[in-house]
Tab-separated table of C-alpha atoms in Angstrom:
chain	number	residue	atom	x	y	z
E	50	UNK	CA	-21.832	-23.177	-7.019
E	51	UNK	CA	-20.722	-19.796	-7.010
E	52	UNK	CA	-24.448	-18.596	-6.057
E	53	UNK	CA	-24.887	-21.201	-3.832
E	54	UNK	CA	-21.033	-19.871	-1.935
E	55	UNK	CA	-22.130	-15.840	-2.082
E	56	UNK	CA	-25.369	-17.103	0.316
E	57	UNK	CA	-23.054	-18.730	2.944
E	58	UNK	CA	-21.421	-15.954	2.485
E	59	UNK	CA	-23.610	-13.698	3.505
E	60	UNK	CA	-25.155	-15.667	6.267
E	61	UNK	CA	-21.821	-15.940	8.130
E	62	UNK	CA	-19.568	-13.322	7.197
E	63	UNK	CA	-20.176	-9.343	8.665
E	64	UNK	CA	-22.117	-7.080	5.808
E	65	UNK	CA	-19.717	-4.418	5.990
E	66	UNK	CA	-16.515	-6.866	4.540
E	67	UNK	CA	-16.767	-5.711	1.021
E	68	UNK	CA	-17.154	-7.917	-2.271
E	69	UNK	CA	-16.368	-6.146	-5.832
E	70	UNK	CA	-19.207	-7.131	-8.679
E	71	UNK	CA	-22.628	-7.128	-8.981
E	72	UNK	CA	-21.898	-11.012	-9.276
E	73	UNK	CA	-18.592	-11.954	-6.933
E	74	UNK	CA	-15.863	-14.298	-7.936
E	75	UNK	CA	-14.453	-16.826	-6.400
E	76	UNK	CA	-10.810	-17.172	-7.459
E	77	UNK	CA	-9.695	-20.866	-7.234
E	78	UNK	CA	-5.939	-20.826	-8.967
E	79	UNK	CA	-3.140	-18.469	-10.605
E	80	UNK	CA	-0.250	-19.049	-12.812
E	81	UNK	CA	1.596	-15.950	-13.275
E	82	UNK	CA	0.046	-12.422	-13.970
E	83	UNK	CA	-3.377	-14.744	-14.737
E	84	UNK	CA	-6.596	-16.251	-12.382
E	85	UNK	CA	-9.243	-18.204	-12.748
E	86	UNK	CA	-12.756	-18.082	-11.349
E	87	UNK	CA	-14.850	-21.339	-10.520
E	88	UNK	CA	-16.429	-21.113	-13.707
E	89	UNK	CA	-13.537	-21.321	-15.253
E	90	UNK	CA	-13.099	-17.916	-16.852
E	91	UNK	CA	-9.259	-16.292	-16.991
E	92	UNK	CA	-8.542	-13.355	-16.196
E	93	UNK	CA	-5.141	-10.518	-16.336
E	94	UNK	CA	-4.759	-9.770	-12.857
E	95	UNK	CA	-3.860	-5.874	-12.378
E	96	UNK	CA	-4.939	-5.835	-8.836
E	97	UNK	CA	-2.930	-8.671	-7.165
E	98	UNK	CA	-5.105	-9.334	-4.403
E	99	UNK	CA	-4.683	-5.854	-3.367
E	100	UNK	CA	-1.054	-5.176	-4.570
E	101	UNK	CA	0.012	-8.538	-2.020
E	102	UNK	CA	0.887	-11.316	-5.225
E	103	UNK	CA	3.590	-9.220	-5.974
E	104	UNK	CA	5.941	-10.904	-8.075
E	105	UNK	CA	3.951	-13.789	-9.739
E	106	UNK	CA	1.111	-15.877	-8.327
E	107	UNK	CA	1.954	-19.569	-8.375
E	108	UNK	CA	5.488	-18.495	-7.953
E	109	UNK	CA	7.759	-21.564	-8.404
E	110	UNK	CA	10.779	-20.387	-6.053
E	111	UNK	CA	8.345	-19.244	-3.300
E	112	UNK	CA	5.838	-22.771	-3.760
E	113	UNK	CA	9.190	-24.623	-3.418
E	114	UNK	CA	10.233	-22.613	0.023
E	115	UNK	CA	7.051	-22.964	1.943
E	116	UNK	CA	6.482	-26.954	0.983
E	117	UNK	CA	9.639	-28.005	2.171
E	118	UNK	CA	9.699	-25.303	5.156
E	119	UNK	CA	5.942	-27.089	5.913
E	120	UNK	CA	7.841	-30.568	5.818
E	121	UNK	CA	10.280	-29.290	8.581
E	122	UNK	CA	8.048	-26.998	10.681
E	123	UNK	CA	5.416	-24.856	10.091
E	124	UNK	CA	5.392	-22.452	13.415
E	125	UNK	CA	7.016	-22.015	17.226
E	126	UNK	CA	6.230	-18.566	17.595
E	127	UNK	CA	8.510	-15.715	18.979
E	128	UNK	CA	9.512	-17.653	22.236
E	129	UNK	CA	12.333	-19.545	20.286
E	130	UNK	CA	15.036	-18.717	18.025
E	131	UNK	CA	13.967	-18.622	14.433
E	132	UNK	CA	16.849	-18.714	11.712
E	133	UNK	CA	14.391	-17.776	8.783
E	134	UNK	CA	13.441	-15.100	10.816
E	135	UNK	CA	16.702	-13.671	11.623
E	136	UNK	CA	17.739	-14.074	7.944
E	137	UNK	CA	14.728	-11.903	6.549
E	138	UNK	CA	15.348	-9.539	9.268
E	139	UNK	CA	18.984	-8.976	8.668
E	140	UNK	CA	17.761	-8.622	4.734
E	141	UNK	CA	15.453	-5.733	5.589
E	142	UNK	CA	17.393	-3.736	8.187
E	143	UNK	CA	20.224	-3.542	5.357
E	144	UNK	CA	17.865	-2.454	2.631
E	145	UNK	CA	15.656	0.301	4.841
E	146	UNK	CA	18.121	2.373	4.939
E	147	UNK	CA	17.466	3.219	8.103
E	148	UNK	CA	21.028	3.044	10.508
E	149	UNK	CA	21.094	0.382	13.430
E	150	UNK	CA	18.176	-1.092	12.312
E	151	UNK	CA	15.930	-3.739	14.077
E	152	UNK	CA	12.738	-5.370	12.731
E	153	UNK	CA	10.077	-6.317	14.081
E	154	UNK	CA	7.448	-8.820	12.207
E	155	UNK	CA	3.986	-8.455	12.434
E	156	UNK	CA	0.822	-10.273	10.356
E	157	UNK	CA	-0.541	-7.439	8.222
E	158	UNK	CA	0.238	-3.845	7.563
E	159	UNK	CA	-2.608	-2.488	9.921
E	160	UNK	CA	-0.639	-4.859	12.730
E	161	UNK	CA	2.765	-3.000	11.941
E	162	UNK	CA	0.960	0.255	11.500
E	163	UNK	CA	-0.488	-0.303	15.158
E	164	UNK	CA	3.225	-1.364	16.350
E	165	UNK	CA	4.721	1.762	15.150
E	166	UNK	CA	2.257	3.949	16.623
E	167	UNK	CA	2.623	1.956	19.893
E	168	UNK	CA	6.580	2.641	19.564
E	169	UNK	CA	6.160	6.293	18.787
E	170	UNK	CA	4.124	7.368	21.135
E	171	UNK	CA	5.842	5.100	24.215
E	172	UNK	CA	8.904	6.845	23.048
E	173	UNK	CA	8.157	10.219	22.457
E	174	UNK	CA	5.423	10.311	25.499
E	175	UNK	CA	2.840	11.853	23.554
E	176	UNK	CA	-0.374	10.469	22.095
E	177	UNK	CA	-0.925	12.777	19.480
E	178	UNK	CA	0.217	11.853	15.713
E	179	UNK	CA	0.326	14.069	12.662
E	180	UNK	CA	-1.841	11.747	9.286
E	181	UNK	CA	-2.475	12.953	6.133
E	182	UNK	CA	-5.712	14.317	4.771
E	183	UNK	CA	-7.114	11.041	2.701
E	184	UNK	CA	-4.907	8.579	4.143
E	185	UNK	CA	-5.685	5.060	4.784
E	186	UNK	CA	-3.289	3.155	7.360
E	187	UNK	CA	-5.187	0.008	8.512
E	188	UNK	CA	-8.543	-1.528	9.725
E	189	UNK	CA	-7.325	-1.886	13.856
E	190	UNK	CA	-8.641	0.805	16.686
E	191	UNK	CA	-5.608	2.904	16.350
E	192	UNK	CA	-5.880	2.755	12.483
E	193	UNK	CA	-9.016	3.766	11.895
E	194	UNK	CA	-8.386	6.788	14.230
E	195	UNK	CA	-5.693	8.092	12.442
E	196	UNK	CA	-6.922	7.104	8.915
E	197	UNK	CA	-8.119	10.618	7.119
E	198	UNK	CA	-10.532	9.018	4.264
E	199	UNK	CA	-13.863	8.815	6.193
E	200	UNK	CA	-14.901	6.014	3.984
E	201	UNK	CA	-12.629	3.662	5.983
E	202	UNK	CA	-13.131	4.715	9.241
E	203	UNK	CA	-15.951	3.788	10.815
E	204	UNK	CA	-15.600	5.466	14.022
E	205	UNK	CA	-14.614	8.930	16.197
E	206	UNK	CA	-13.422	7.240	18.961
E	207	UNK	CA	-9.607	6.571	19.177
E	208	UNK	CA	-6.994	6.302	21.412
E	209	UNK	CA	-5.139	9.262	19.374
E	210	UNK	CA	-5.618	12.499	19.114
E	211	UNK	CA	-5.305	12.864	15.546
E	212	UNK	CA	-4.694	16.063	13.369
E	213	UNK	CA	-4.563	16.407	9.600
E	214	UNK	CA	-1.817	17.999	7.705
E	215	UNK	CA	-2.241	19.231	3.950
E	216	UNK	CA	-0.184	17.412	0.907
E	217	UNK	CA	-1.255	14.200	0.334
E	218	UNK	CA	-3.086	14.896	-2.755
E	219	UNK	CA	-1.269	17.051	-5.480
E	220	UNK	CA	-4.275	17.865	-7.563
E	221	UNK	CA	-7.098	18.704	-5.216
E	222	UNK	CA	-7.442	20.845	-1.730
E	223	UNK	CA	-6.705	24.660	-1.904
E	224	UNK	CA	-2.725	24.466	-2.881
E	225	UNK	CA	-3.526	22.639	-6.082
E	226	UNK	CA	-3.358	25.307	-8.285
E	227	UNK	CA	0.000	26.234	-6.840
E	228	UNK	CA	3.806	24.950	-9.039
E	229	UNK	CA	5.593	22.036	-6.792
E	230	UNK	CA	7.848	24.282	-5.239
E	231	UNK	CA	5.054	26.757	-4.098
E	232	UNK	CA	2.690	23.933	-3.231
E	233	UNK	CA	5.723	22.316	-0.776
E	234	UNK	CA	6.153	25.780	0.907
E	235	UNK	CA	2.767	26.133	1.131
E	236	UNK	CA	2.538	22.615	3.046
E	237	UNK	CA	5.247	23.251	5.027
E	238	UNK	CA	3.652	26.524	6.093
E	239	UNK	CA	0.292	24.758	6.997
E	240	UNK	CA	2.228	22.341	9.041
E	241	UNK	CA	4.129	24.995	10.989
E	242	UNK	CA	1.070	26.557	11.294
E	243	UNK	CA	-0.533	23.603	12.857
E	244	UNK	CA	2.393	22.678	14.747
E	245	UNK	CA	2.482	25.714	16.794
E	246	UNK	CA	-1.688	25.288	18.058
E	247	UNK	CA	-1.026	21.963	19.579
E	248	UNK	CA	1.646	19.796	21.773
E	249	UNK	CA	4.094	18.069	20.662
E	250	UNK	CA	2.758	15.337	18.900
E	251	UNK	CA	4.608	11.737	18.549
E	252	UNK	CA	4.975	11.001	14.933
E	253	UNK	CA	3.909	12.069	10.969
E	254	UNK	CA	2.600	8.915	9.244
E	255	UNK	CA	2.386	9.118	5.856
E	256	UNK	CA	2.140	6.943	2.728
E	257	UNK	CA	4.512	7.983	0.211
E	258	UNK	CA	1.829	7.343	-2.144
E	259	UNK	CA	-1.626	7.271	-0.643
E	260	UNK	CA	-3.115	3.479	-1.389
E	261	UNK	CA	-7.031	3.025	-1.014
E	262	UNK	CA	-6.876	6.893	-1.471
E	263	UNK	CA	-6.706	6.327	-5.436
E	264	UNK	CA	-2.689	6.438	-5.637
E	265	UNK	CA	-2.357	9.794	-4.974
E	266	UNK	CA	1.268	11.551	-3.949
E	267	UNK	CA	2.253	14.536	-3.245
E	268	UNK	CA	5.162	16.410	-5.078
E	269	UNK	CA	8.792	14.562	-4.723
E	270	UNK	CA	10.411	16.130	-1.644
E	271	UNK	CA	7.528	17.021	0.553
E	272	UNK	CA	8.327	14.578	3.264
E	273	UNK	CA	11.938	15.283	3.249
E	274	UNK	CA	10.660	19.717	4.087
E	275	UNK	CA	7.961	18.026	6.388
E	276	UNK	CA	10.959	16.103	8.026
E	277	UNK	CA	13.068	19.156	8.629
E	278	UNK	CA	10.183	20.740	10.315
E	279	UNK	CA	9.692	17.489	12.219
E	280	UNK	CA	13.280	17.269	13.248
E	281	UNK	CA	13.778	20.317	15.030
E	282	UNK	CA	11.296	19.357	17.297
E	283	UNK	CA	11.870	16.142	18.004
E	284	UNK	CA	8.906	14.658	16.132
E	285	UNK	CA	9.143	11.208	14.497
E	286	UNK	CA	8.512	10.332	10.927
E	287	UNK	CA	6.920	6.813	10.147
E	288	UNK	CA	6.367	5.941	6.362
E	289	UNK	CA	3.993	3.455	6.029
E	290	UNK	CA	5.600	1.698	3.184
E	291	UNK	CA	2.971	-1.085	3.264
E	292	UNK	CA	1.746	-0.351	-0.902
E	293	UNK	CA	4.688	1.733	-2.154
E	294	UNK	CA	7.713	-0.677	-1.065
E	295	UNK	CA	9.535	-3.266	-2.935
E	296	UNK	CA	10.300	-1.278	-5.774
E	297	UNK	CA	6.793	-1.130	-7.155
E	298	UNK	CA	7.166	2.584	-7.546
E	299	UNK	CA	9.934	1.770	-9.899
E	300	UNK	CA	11.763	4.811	-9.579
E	301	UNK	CA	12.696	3.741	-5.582
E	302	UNK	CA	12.885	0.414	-3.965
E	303	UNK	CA	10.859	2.355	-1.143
E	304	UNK	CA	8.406	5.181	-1.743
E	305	UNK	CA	10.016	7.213	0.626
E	306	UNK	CA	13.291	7.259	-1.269
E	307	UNK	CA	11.558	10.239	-3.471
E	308	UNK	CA	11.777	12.272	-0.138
E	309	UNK	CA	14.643	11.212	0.847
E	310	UNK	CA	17.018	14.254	1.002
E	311	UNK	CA	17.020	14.374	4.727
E	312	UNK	CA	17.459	10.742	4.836
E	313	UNK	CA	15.398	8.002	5.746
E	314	UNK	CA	12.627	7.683	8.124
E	315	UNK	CA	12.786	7.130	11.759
E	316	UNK	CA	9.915	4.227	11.692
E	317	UNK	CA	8.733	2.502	8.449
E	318	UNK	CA	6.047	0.019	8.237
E	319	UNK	CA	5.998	-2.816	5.344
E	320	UNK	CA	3.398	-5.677	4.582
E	321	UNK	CA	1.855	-6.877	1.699
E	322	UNK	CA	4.219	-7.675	-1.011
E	323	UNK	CA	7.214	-9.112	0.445
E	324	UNK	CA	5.413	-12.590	1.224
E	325	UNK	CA	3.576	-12.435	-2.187
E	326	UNK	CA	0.222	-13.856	-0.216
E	327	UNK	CA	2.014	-15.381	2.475
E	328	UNK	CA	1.061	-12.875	5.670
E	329	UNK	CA	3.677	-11.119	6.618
E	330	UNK	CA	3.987	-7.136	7.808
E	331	UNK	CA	6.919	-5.478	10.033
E	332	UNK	CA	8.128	-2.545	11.470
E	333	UNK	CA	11.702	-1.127	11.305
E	334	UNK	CA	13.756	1.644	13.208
E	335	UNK	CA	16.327	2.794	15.149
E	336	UNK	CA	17.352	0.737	17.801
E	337	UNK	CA	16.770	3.199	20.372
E	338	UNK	CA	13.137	3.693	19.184
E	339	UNK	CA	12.361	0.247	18.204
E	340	UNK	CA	13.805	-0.724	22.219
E	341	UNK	CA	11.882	2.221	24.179
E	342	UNK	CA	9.498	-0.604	25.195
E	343	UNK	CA	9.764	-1.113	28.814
E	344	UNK	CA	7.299	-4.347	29.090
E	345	UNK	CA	7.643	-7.445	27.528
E	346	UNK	CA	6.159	-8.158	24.663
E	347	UNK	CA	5.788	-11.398	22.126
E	348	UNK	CA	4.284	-12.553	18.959
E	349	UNK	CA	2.542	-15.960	18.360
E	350	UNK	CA	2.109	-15.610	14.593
E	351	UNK	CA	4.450	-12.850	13.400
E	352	UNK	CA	7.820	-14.229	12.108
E	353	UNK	CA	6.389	-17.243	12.181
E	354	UNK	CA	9.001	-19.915	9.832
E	355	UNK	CA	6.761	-20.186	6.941
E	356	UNK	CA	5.750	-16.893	6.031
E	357	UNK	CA	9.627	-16.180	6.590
E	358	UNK	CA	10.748	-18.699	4.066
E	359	UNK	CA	8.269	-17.358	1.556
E	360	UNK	CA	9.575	-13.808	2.004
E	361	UNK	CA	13.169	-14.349	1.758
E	362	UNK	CA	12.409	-16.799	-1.720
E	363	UNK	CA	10.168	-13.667	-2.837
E	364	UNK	CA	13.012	-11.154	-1.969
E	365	UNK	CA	15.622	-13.384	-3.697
E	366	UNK	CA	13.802	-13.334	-6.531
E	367	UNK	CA	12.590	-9.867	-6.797
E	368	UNK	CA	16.128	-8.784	-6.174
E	369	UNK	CA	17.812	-11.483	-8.619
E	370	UNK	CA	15.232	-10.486	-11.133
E	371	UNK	CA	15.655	-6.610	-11.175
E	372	UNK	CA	11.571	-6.491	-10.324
E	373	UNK	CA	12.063	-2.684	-9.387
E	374	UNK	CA	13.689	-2.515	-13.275
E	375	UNK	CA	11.249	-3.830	-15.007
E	376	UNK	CA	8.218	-1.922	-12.724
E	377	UNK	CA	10.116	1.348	-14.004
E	378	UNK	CA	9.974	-0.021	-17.508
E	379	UNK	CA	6.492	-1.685	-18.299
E	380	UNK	CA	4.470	0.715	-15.798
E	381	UNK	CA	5.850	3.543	-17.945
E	382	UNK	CA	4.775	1.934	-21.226
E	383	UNK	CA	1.734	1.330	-19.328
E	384	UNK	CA	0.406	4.657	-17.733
E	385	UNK	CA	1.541	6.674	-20.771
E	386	UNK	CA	-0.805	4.363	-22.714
E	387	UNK	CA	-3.161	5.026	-19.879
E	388	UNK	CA	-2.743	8.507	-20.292
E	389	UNK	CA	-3.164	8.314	-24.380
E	390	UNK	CA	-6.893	6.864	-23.642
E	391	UNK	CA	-7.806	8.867	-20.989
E	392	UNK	CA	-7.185	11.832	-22.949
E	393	UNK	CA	-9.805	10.486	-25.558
E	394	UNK	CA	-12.471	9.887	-22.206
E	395	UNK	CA	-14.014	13.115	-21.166
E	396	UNK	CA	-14.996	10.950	-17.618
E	397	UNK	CA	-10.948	10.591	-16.859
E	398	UNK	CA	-9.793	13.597	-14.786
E	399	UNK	CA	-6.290	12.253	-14.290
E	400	UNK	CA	-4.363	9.140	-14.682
E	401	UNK	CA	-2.034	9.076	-12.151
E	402	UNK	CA	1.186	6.657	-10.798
E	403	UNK	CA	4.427	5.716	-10.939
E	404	UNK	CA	5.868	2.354	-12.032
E	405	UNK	CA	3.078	-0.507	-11.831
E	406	UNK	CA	1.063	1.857	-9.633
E	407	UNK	CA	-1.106	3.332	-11.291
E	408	UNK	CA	-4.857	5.180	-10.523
E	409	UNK	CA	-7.262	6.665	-13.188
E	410	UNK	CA	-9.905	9.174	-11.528
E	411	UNK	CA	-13.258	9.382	-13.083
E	412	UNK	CA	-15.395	12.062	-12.375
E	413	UNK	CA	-18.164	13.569	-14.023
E	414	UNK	CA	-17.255	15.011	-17.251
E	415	UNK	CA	-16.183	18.568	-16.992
E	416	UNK	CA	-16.306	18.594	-13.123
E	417	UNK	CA	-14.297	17.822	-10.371
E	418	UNK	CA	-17.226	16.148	-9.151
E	419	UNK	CA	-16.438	12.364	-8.438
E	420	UNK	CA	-18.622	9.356	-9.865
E	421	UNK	CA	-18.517	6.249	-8.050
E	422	UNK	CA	-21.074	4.907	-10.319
E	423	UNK	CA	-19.371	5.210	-13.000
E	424	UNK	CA	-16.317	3.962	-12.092
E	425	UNK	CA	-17.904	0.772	-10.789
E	426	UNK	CA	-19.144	0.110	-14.302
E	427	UNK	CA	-15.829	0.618	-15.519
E	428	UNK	CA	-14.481	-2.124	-13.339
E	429	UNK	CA	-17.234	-4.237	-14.080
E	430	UNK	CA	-16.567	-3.546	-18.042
E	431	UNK	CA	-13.175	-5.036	-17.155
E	432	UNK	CA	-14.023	-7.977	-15.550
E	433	UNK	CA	-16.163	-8.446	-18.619
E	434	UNK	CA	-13.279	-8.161	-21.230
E	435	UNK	CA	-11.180	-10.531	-18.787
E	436	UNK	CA	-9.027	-7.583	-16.425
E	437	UNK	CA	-8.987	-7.507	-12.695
E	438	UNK	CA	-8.631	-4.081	-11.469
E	439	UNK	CA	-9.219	-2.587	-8.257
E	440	UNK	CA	-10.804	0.796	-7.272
E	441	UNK	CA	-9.935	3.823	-4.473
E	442	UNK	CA	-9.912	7.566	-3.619
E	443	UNK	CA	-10.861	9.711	-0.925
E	444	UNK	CA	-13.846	11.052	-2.942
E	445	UNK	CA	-16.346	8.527	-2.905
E	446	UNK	CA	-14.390	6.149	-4.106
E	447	UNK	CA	-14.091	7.460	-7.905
E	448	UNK	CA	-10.709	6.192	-8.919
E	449	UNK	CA	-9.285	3.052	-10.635
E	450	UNK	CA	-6.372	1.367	-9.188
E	451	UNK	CA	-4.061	-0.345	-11.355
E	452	UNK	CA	-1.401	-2.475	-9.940
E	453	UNK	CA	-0.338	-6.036	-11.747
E	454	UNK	CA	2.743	-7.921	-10.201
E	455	UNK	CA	5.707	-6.784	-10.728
E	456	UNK	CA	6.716	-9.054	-13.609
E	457	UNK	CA	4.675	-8.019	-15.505
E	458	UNK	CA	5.764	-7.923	-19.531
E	459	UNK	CA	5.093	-5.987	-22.149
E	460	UNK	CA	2.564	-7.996	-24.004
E	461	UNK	CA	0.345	-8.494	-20.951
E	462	UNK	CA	0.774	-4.745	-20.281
E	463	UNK	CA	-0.268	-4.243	-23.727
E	464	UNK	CA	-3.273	-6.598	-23.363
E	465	UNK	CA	-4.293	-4.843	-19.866
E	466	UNK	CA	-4.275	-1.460	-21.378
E	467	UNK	CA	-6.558	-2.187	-24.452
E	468	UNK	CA	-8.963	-4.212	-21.874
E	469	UNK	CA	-9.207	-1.047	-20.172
E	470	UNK	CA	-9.608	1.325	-23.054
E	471	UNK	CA	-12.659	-0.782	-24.193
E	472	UNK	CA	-13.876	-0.371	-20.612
E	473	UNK	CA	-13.672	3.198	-20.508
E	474	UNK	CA	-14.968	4.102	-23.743
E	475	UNK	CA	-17.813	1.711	-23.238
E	476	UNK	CA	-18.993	4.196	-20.668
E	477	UNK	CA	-19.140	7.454	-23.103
């Protein structure tokens, strides 16, 4: 059956849209921080279907919201007033942070990522943005062109004119050697640098902690000495909460909160997590930014009243459940584990994270040298011993990623992290 679905597959669907394994799964249910495969094998989910089942699959609370918001109606689009809607919205603007807040909802985090772009440039009148070296920020036309790991981006051409700032990656590029504070100056210096070769550009967008790069961050309060640089010149900040928000980082309910001494961003972007499958992304900022439109504009499928009631049952219940708590809790437990076996691995240059985000880079053994291979067999070896775990970095893709919903508990994190151990010392 499986065999049989991997041919269709492949006869219909575009060779570039990646499977993992040598043999792919199909996943056909979840209950929990579990799957199952159409064999019928079970497996610990540390992945999450890229960090989007983010407080349970199978949730009850959120299965209960979208049947009986399907029994009443399932879409109208943005044409007509939308309660569910409004009530996530009014949710969202009051957590950001961000003052006079207004959201907009899009389908995906490359949709909101495109938004905010749209909104910073239209309201600075500039088309050039400030990304990250080894950032990822979407699969769309504008995404790609901004996204600074060449492995996902496929193309040159953008609308953008793009430029590169140093930081996003504390232990690699030529500040790494450097203590936080010096390696922050020496950012800031770059950027200033840079800043002063060019004109004004619209926006920074940056990750707080860079996804499908590996789960790499920079030192806590880089963004908030980028931002005063930014400020003086009138040049917007956009974090592109779409992996770090929620309170996955455990420390912060948003990953920007670790750079938040200057306070909070002038555009963030969310996705993933909040509908926990359910496909919702948005955009928030200032009124006066999020308004600089001067067309009309619409959306068919964003907001539309099902993936609403799904997110405000998931936010209920990540709030009412202290989700960012126990992500601070069991992903320490977790990576310091992590860390115990990877000391043991001469293959594991660093494990990495913060709360239940967590990467482990694998690299040849005594080299900085990365080793894709290598780390594919790990995730196979996984798979194997019944773990689903995902895989990043802007080096060839040579880091794990580790990111289980947010309840997880302690036995399961316990049960992950000796899955994994067998995994990576089946590779010595």
């Amino acid at each position: 059956m499986t065999n049989d679905l991997l041919g269709r597959h492949r006869a219909v669907l575009p060779d570039w849209l990646a499977l993992y394994y040598e043999e792919p799964l199909e996943i056909t249910h979840g209950e929990g921080r579990h799957v199952w495969d159409a064999r019928g094998n079970r497996y610990l989910d540390f992945f999450g279907g890229i960090l989007t089942t983010m407080t349970a699959h199978a949730l009850p609370e959120v299965t209960k919201a979208v049947s009986e918001q399907a029994g009443r109606i399932i879409h109208s689009s943005t044409l007509y007033l939308n309660r569910p809607m409004v009530e996530l919205a009014e949710r969202i603007a009051q957590l950001s942070g961000i003052p006079d807040a207004r959201v907009f909802f899009t389908t995906s985090g490359t949709e909101a990522n495109d938004t905010a772009l749209l909104l910073a440039t239209a309201y600075r009148r500039s088309n050039t943005i400030l990304a990250m070296r080894n950032s990822y920020h979407g699969r769309s036309f504008s995404a790609v062109g901004i996204t600074g790991n060449s492995g996902w981006s496929p193309t040159s051409l953008s609308p953008l004119q793009t430029l590169y700032v140093h930081g996003g990656v504390r232990t690699r590029g030529p500040f790494a050697s450097l203590s936080d504070d010096a390696y922050i100056a020496a950012c800031v210096d770059d950027l200033k640098d840079l800043l002063g070769h060019t004109r004004a550009p619209a926006a920074l967008i940056a990750e707080p902690v860079q996804g499908v790069g590996g789960f790499t961050a920079p030192p806590d309060g880089l963004y908030a000495a980028f931002r005063e640089v930014l400020h003086e010149r009138g040049i917007l900040w956009i974090a592109d909460e779409v992996q770090t928000g929620w309170g996955r980082t455990g420390e912060h309910f948003w990953g920007w909160q670790a750079h938040g001494r200057n306070g909070p961003p002038d555009i963030m972007t969310f996705a993933k997590g909040i509908g926990n499958g359910m496909s919702i992304g948005g955009v928030v900022a200032r009124s006066e930014i999020m308004n600089c439109l001067d067309s009309n504009s619409i959306s068919t499928f964003g907001g539309t009243q099902i993936t609403m009631a799904a997110g405000l049952a998931n936010l209920n219940y990540l709030l009412e459940h202290d989700l960012q708590g126990n992500a601070r809790r069991v992903g320490g437990l977790l990576i310091e584990r992590l860390r115990a076996v990877g000391a043991q691995v001469p293959a594991v240059r660093e494990v990495r994270g913060r709360g239940l985000m967590i990467g482990i880079e694998i690299t040849k053994p005594g080299t900085d040298q990365a080793d894709p291979h290598t780390a594919a067999a790990v995730l196979e070896a996984a798979r194997e011993g019944g773990l689903l775990i995902g895989k990043g970095g802007g080096h060839n893709t040579s880091s794990l990623r580790v990111a289980p919903p947010l309840s997880l508990n302690v036995a399961e994190a316990e049960e992950g992290a000796a899955i994994l151990e067998d995994a990576l010392r089946s590779i010595q």
